[in-house]
Short mmCIF file of N, CA and C in Angstrom, two decimals:
data_model
loop_
_atom_site.label_atom_id
_atom_site.label_comp_id
_atom_site.label_asym_id
_atom_site.label_seq_id
_atom_site.Cartn_x
_atom_site.Cartn_y
_atom_site.Cartn_z
N VAL A 78 -32.56 45.42 37.41
CA VAL A 78 -32.65 45.66 38.76
C VAL A 78 -32.61 43.40 38.84
N MET A 79 -31.91 42.75 39.39
CA MET A 79 -31.79 41.00 40.47
C MET A 79 -32.68 41.59 40.84
N GLN A 80 -33.49 40.24 40.85
CA GLN A 80 -34.49 40.17 42.16
C GLN A 80 -32.72 38.94 43.39
N SER A 81 -33.68 39.15 44.87
CA SER A 81 -33.05 38.14 45.57
C SER A 81 -32.91 37.77 45.21
N GLY A 82 -31.68 36.87 45.13
CA GLY A 82 -31.95 35.35 44.97
C GLY A 82 -30.91 34.81 43.05
N THR A 83 -31.13 36.13 43.18
CA THR A 83 -31.06 36.27 41.05
C THR A 83 -29.15 36.36 40.83
N GLY A 84 -28.43 37.17 41.85
CA GLY A 84 -27.36 37.52 42.18
C GLY A 84 -26.60 36.56 41.10
N PHE A 85 -25.18 37.46 41.38
CA PHE A 85 -23.83 36.68 40.44
C PHE A 85 -23.84 35.08 41.18
N TRP A 86 -23.55 35.62 42.79
CA TRP A 86 -22.94 34.68 43.68
C TRP A 86 -24.20 33.58 43.69
N SER A 87 -25.49 33.86 43.61
CA SER A 87 -26.31 33.50 44.38
C SER A 87 -26.76 32.69 42.98
N VAL A 88 -26.72 32.46 41.68
CA VAL A 88 -26.65 31.98 40.47
C VAL A 88 -25.25 30.43 40.52
N LEU A 89 -24.22 30.92 40.72
CA LEU A 89 -22.74 30.51 41.20
C LEU A 89 -23.44 28.91 41.81
N GLY A 90 -23.30 29.58 43.08
CA GLY A 90 -23.82 28.36 44.30
C GLY A 90 -24.48 27.37 43.55
N SER A 91 -25.34 27.90 43.07
CA SER A 91 -27.02 27.48 43.02
C SER A 91 -26.33 26.58 41.62
N VAL A 92 -25.62 27.14 40.45
CA VAL A 92 -24.81 25.70 40.15
C VAL A 92 -24.12 24.04 40.68
N ILE A 93 -23.32 25.25 41.73
CA ILE A 93 -22.05 24.18 41.57
C ILE A 93 -23.07 22.76 42.98
N ALA A 94 -24.07 24.28 42.98
CA ALA A 94 -25.15 22.41 44.39
C ALA A 94 -25.45 21.52 43.17
N SER A 95 -26.15 22.11 42.20
CA SER A 95 -26.02 20.89 41.50
C SER A 95 -25.86 19.96 41.32
N LEU A 96 -24.70 20.84 40.15
CA LEU A 96 -23.42 19.58 39.48
C LEU A 96 -23.12 19.09 40.84
N PHE A 97 -23.20 18.91 42.40
CA PHE A 97 -23.52 18.15 43.14
C PHE A 97 -24.38 17.43 43.43
N GLY A 98 -25.41 17.83 42.77
CA GLY A 98 -26.74 16.96 43.80
C GLY A 98 -27.01 16.75 45.05
N VAL A 99 -26.56 18.67 45.79
CA VAL A 99 -27.29 18.58 46.69
C VAL A 99 -27.80 20.25 46.93
N GLN A 100 -28.38 20.33 45.59
CA GLN A 100 -29.37 21.47 45.78
C GLN A 100 -30.92 21.63 46.59
N SER A 101 -30.96 22.28 47.61
CA SER A 101 -32.64 22.06 47.93
C SER A 101 -33.31 22.55 47.39
N GLN A 102 -34.35 22.00 48.48
CA GLN A 102 -35.55 21.98 47.38
C GLN A 102 -36.21 23.24 47.86
N LYS A 103 -35.98 24.43 48.70
CA LYS A 103 -35.96 25.83 48.61
C LYS A 103 -35.63 26.12 47.03
N ASN A 104 -34.44 26.27 47.37
CA ASN A 104 -33.45 26.77 46.52
C ASN A 104 -34.18 26.64 45.06
N TYR A 105 -34.36 25.38 44.67
CA TYR A 105 -34.97 24.95 43.19
C TYR A 105 -36.11 25.34 42.93
N GLN A 106 -36.70 25.50 44.28
CA GLN A 106 -37.82 26.12 43.40
C GLN A 106 -37.69 28.29 43.02
N ARG A 107 -36.92 28.60 44.03
CA ARG A 107 -36.35 29.93 43.98
C ARG A 107 -35.99 30.33 41.98
N ASP A 108 -34.81 29.87 42.72
CA ASP A 108 -33.86 29.30 41.20
C ASP A 108 -35.49 29.20 39.96
N PHE A 109 -36.09 28.06 39.68
CA PHE A 109 -37.30 28.49 38.61
C PHE A 109 -38.04 29.06 39.02
N THR A 110 -38.58 29.90 39.28
CA THR A 110 -39.66 30.87 40.50
C THR A 110 -39.11 32.29 39.15
N ARG A 111 -37.82 32.55 40.68
CA ARG A 111 -36.70 34.16 40.05
C ARG A 111 -35.52 33.90 38.82
N GLY A 112 -35.32 32.99 38.81
CA GLY A 112 -34.08 33.12 37.87
C GLY A 112 -34.07 33.10 36.69
N SER A 113 -33.18 33.25 35.28
CA SER A 113 -33.45 33.11 33.75
C SER A 113 -32.74 32.01 33.61
N PHE A 114 -33.43 31.61 33.17
CA PHE A 114 -32.49 30.20 32.65
C PHE A 114 -31.05 30.28 31.71
N ILE A 115 -30.71 31.17 31.18
CA ILE A 115 -29.52 31.71 31.09
C ILE A 115 -27.85 31.57 31.43
N SER A 116 -28.58 32.92 32.46
CA SER A 116 -27.53 32.95 33.37
C SER A 116 -27.13 31.63 33.93
N PHE A 117 -28.40 30.47 34.47
CA PHE A 117 -27.58 29.27 34.78
C PHE A 117 -26.93 28.30 33.97
N ALA A 118 -27.93 28.36 32.69
CA ALA A 118 -26.99 27.43 31.43
C ALA A 118 -25.89 28.00 31.31
N LEU A 119 -25.26 29.68 31.38
CA LEU A 119 -24.10 30.34 31.16
C LEU A 119 -23.58 29.49 31.94
N ILE A 120 -23.64 29.69 33.47
CA ILE A 120 -22.44 29.31 34.27
C ILE A 120 -21.94 27.91 34.82
N GLY A 121 -23.51 27.35 33.74
CA GLY A 121 -23.63 25.37 33.75
C GLY A 121 -22.01 25.47 33.22
N ILE A 122 -22.09 25.76 31.82
CA ILE A 122 -21.37 25.11 30.91
C ILE A 122 -19.82 25.77 31.06
N VAL A 123 -19.50 26.93 32.11
CA VAL A 123 -18.75 27.31 32.05
C VAL A 123 -18.00 26.49 33.25
N LEU A 124 -18.33 25.64 33.44
CA LEU A 124 -18.11 25.16 34.99
C LEU A 124 -17.38 24.15 34.80
N VAL A 125 -18.01 23.33 33.63
CA VAL A 125 -18.14 22.27 33.11
C VAL A 125 -16.93 22.28 31.97
N VAL A 126 -16.80 23.09 31.54
CA VAL A 126 -15.96 23.06 30.54
C VAL A 126 -14.52 23.16 31.36
N LEU A 127 -14.39 24.13 33.14
CA LEU A 127 -13.32 23.99 33.44
C LEU A 127 -13.74 23.10 34.00
N PHE A 128 -13.34 22.65 33.85
CA PHE A 128 -14.11 21.21 35.03
C PHE A 128 -12.89 20.49 34.35
N VAL A 129 -13.92 20.22 32.50
CA VAL A 129 -13.35 19.36 31.64
C VAL A 129 -12.01 19.37 31.75
N VAL A 130 -11.22 20.45 31.99
CA VAL A 130 -9.61 20.96 31.49
C VAL A 130 -9.40 21.03 32.80
N SER A 131 -9.55 21.08 34.19
CA SER A 131 -8.36 20.80 34.34
C SER A 131 -8.03 19.73 34.52
N LEU A 132 -9.95 18.81 34.40
CA LEU A 132 -9.33 16.69 35.00
C LEU A 132 -8.25 17.08 33.68
N PHE A 133 -8.92 17.19 31.74
CA PHE A 133 -7.37 16.87 31.70
C PHE A 133 -5.84 17.37 31.80
N LEU A 134 -5.65 19.10 32.46
CA LEU A 134 -4.85 19.26 32.66
C LEU A 134 -4.42 18.65 34.40
N PHE A 135 -4.38 17.74 34.55
CA PHE A 135 -4.51 17.09 36.06
C PHE A 135 -4.02 15.21 36.02
N VAL A 136 -4.34 14.98 34.85
CA VAL A 136 -4.59 13.53 34.09
C VAL A 136 -2.89 13.98 33.05
N LYS A 137 -3.31 14.52 32.56
CA LYS A 137 -1.93 15.23 31.70
C LYS A 137 -0.21 15.92 32.04
N TRP A 138 -0.64 15.81 33.74
CA TRP A 138 0.31 16.48 34.98
C TRP A 138 0.72 15.32 35.76
N TYR A 139 -0.06 14.73 35.92
CA TYR A 139 -0.17 13.46 37.24
C TYR A 139 0.21 12.41 35.81
N THR A 140 0.91 12.04 34.94
CA THR A 140 1.58 10.89 34.24
C THR A 140 2.59 11.75 33.29
N GLY A 141 2.88 12.39 33.09
CA GLY A 141 3.60 13.05 32.74
C GLY A 141 3.92 13.13 31.08
N TYR A 142 2.87 13.28 30.84
CA TYR A 142 2.67 13.03 28.82
C TYR A 142 2.41 14.88 28.89
N ASN A 143 3.68 14.32 27.47
CA ASN A 143 3.72 16.19 26.78
C ASN A 143 3.89 15.67 25.04
N LEU A 144 2.83 17.04 24.40
CA LEU A 144 2.12 16.74 23.92
C LEU A 144 3.47 17.18 23.58
#
């Protein structure tokens, strides 16, 4: 059973806030006392990969570059 504040949506919100640098101190403390490192790491890696791929595809579309 997951504790309050460590569900998927809570972890996703925390990771997104951290990526933008707007994570509150209260949520930061909650994440490091109740959260599992692996869940934050996996979601963080997935979000960064999705961001890089979407940026690549956007630049490719914008420039009209075809491989």
